[in-house]
Amino acid sequence: MTEKDVDPTLEVIAPPFEQREARLKRMQMRSWRRGIKEMDLILGPFSEAHLAQMSTAELDLYDQLLTENDQELYPWVSGAAPTPEVYLDLITVISAFARARHTPKPA
């Protein structure tokens, strides 16, 4: 995902004047404390592995994703339902990360 992939009309929901470090902590907390355990186990590790390297625009998109209902979000991540275009690239990255983490390594 690159800066050009982020929707320029995306509503930024970060509190005004929030420092990057505080924002990352807030977003990690929200990633680990979702509505359903499955999303905790997907977004928590993803946030720890990826948020620090994301651009401000990518963080804005992830922050917006965190406002989505888990009952809609989980089917997007699992591939059971089509993902809205605005989140497609981000969900693709999250899904690949989750699959890699949960796929047994060959012996």
mmCIF file of C-alpha atoms in Angstrom:
data_model
loop_
_atom_site.group_PDB
_atom_site.id
_atom_site.type_symbol
_atom_site.label_atom_id
_atom_site.label_comp_id
_atom_site.label_asym_id
_atom_site.label_seq_id
_atom_site.Cartn_x
_atom_site.Cartn_y
_atom_site.Cartn_z
ATOM 1 C CA MET A 1 0.000 0.000 0.000
ATOM 2 C CA THR A 2 1.374 3.416 -0.890
ATOM 3 C CA GLU A 3 0.419 7.034 -0.231
ATOM 4 C CA LYS A 4 -1.311 7.202 -3.629
ATOM 5 C CA ASP A 5 -3.606 4.317 -2.647
ATOM 6 C CA VAL A 6 -5.125 6.223 0.262
ATOM 7 C CA ASP A 7 -8.472 7.919 -0.366
ATOM 8 C CA PRO A 8 -7.908 11.712 -0.187
ATOM 9 C CA THR A 9 -11.508 12.225 0.997
ATOM 10 C CA LEU A 10 -10.999 9.948 4.011
ATOM 11 C CA GLU A 11 -12.180 11.524 7.234
ATOM 12 C CA VAL A 12 -9.289 11.802 9.662
ATOM 13 C CA ILE A 13 -10.456 10.713 13.099
ATOM 14 C CA ALA A 14 -7.271 11.187 15.114
ATOM 15 C CA PRO A 15 -7.727 13.701 17.932
ATOM 16 C CA PRO A 16 -6.267 17.119 17.073
ATOM 17 C CA PHE A 17 -2.648 17.589 18.126
ATOM 18 C CA GLU A 18 -2.229 13.900 18.956
ATOM 19 C CA GLN A 19 1.461 13.014 18.836
ATOM 20 C CA ARG A 20 2.456 10.101 16.600
ATOM 21 C CA GLU A 21 3.616 7.946 19.530
ATOM 22 C CA ALA A 22 0.331 8.480 21.407
ATOM 23 C CA ARG A 23 -1.605 7.748 18.232
ATOM 24 C CA LEU A 24 0.232 4.470 17.681
ATOM 25 C CA LYS A 25 -0.432 3.401 21.281
ATOM 26 C CA ARG A 26 -4.122 4.288 20.976
ATOM 27 C CA MET A 27 -4.447 2.412 17.699
ATOM 28 C CA GLN A 28 -2.627 -0.649 19.054
ATOM 29 C CA MET A 29 -4.944 -0.696 22.074
ATOM 30 C CA ARG A 30 -7.991 -0.497 19.794
ATOM 31 C CA SER A 31 -6.529 -3.242 17.599
ATOM 32 C CA TRP A 32 -6.151 -5.605 20.559
ATOM 33 C CA ARG A 33 -9.506 -4.786 22.153
ATOM 34 C CA ARG A 34 -12.077 -5.395 19.463
ATOM 35 C CA GLY A 35 -15.616 -6.733 19.705
ATOM 36 C CA ILE A 36 -14.699 -10.322 18.870
ATOM 37 C CA LYS A 37 -11.622 -12.336 19.832
ATOM 38 C CA GLU A 38 -10.885 -13.318 16.222
ATOM 39 C CA MET A 39 -10.322 -9.677 15.303
ATOM 40 C CA ASP A 40 -8.185 -9.137 18.430
ATOM 41 C CA LEU A 41 -5.928 -11.956 17.235
ATOM 42 C CA ILE A 42 -5.718 -10.560 13.705
ATOM 43 C CA LEU A 43 -5.446 -6.801 14.238
ATOM 44 C CA GLY A 44 -3.418 -6.885 17.477
ATOM 45 C CA PRO A 45 -0.349 -8.606 16.028
ATOM 46 C CA PHE A 46 -0.756 -6.733 12.729
ATOM 47 C CA SER A 47 -0.714 -3.396 14.548
ATOM 48 C CA GLU A 48 2.418 -4.318 16.491
ATOM 49 C CA ALA A 49 4.217 -5.422 13.338
ATOM 50 C CA HIS A 50 3.129 -2.664 10.927
ATOM 51 C CA LEU A 51 1.790 0.547 12.456
ATOM 52 C CA ALA A 52 5.158 2.094 13.291
ATOM 53 C CA GLN A 53 6.226 1.891 9.635
ATOM 54 C CA MET A 54 2.989 3.311 8.197
ATOM 55 C CA SER A 55 2.743 6.812 6.755
ATOM 56 C CA THR A 56 0.327 9.331 8.222
ATOM 57 C CA ALA A 57 -2.107 8.711 5.361
ATOM 58 C CA GLU A 58 -1.934 4.944 5.912
ATOM 59 C CA LEU A 59 -2.518 5.457 9.640
ATOM 60 C CA ASP A 60 -5.542 7.608 8.797
ATOM 61 C CA LEU A 61 -6.976 4.751 6.749
ATOM 62 C CA TYR A 62 -6.227 2.167 9.460
ATOM 63 C CA ASP A 63 -7.787 4.463 12.059
ATOM 64 C CA GLN A 64 -10.916 4.658 9.924
ATOM 65 C CA LEU A 65 -10.903 0.852 9.556
ATOM 66 C CA LEU A 66 -10.899 0.559 13.354
ATOM 67 C CA THR A 67 -14.300 2.283 13.415
ATOM 68 C CA GLU A 68 -15.861 -0.533 11.380
ATOM 69 C CA ASN A 69 -18.028 -3.165 13.038
ATOM 70 C CA ASP A 70 -16.201 -6.468 13.638
ATOM 71 C CA GLN A 71 -19.142 -8.440 12.248
ATOM 72 C CA GLU A 72 -18.475 -6.706 8.908
ATOM 73 C CA LEU A 73 -14.700 -6.525 9.216
ATOM 74 C CA TYR A 74 -14.054 -10.212 9.885
ATOM 75 C CA PRO A 75 -15.738 -11.387 6.648
ATOM 76 C CA TRP A 76 -13.648 -8.864 4.691
ATOM 77 C CA VAL A 77 -10.411 -10.124 6.247
ATOM 78 C CA SER A 78 -11.383 -13.779 5.854
ATOM 79 C CA GLY A 79 -12.518 -13.328 2.253
ATOM 80 C CA ALA A 80 -16.107 -14.366 3.021
ATOM 81 C CA ALA A 81 -17.489 -10.987 1.879
ATOM 82 C CA PRO A 82 -16.292 -8.389 -0.613
ATOM 83 C CA THR A 83 -14.189 -5.608 0.878
ATOM 84 C CA PRO A 84 -15.189 -1.977 0.236
ATOM 85 C CA GLU A 85 -12.849 -0.432 -2.331
ATOM 86 C CA VAL A 86 -11.481 2.153 0.115
ATOM 87 C CA TYR A 87 -10.106 -0.629 2.340
ATOM 88 C CA LEU A 88 -9.175 -3.195 -0.310
ATOM 89 C CA ASP A 89 -5.388 -2.696 -0.300
ATOM 90 C CA LEU A 90 -5.203 -2.488 3.488
ATOM 91 C CA ILE A 91 -7.403 -5.558 4.013
ATOM 92 C CA THR A 92 -5.287 -7.461 1.476
ATOM 93 C CA VAL A 93 -2.156 -6.720 3.536
ATOM 94 C CA ILE A 94 -3.879 -7.583 6.830
ATOM 95 C CA SER A 95 -5.273 -10.844 5.399
ATOM 96 C CA ALA A 96 -1.884 -11.920 4.039
ATOM 97 C CA PHE A 97 -0.272 -11.138 7.398
ATOM 98 C CA ALA A 98 -2.908 -13.160 9.280
ATOM 99 C CA ARG A 99 -2.622 -16.119 6.909
ATOM 100 C CA ALA A 100 1.169 -16.132 7.200
ATOM 101 C CA ARG A 101 0.941 -16.098 11.004
ATOM 102 C CA HIS A 102 -1.600 -18.882 11.206
ATOM 103 C CA THR A 103 -0.385 -21.182 8.457
ATOM 104 C CA PRO A 104 1.718 -24.051 9.802
ATOM 105 C CA LYS A 105 5.294 -24.025 8.564
ATOM 106 C CA PRO A 106 6.400 -27.175 6.715
ATOM 107 C CA ALA A 107 8.651 -29.388 8.789
#
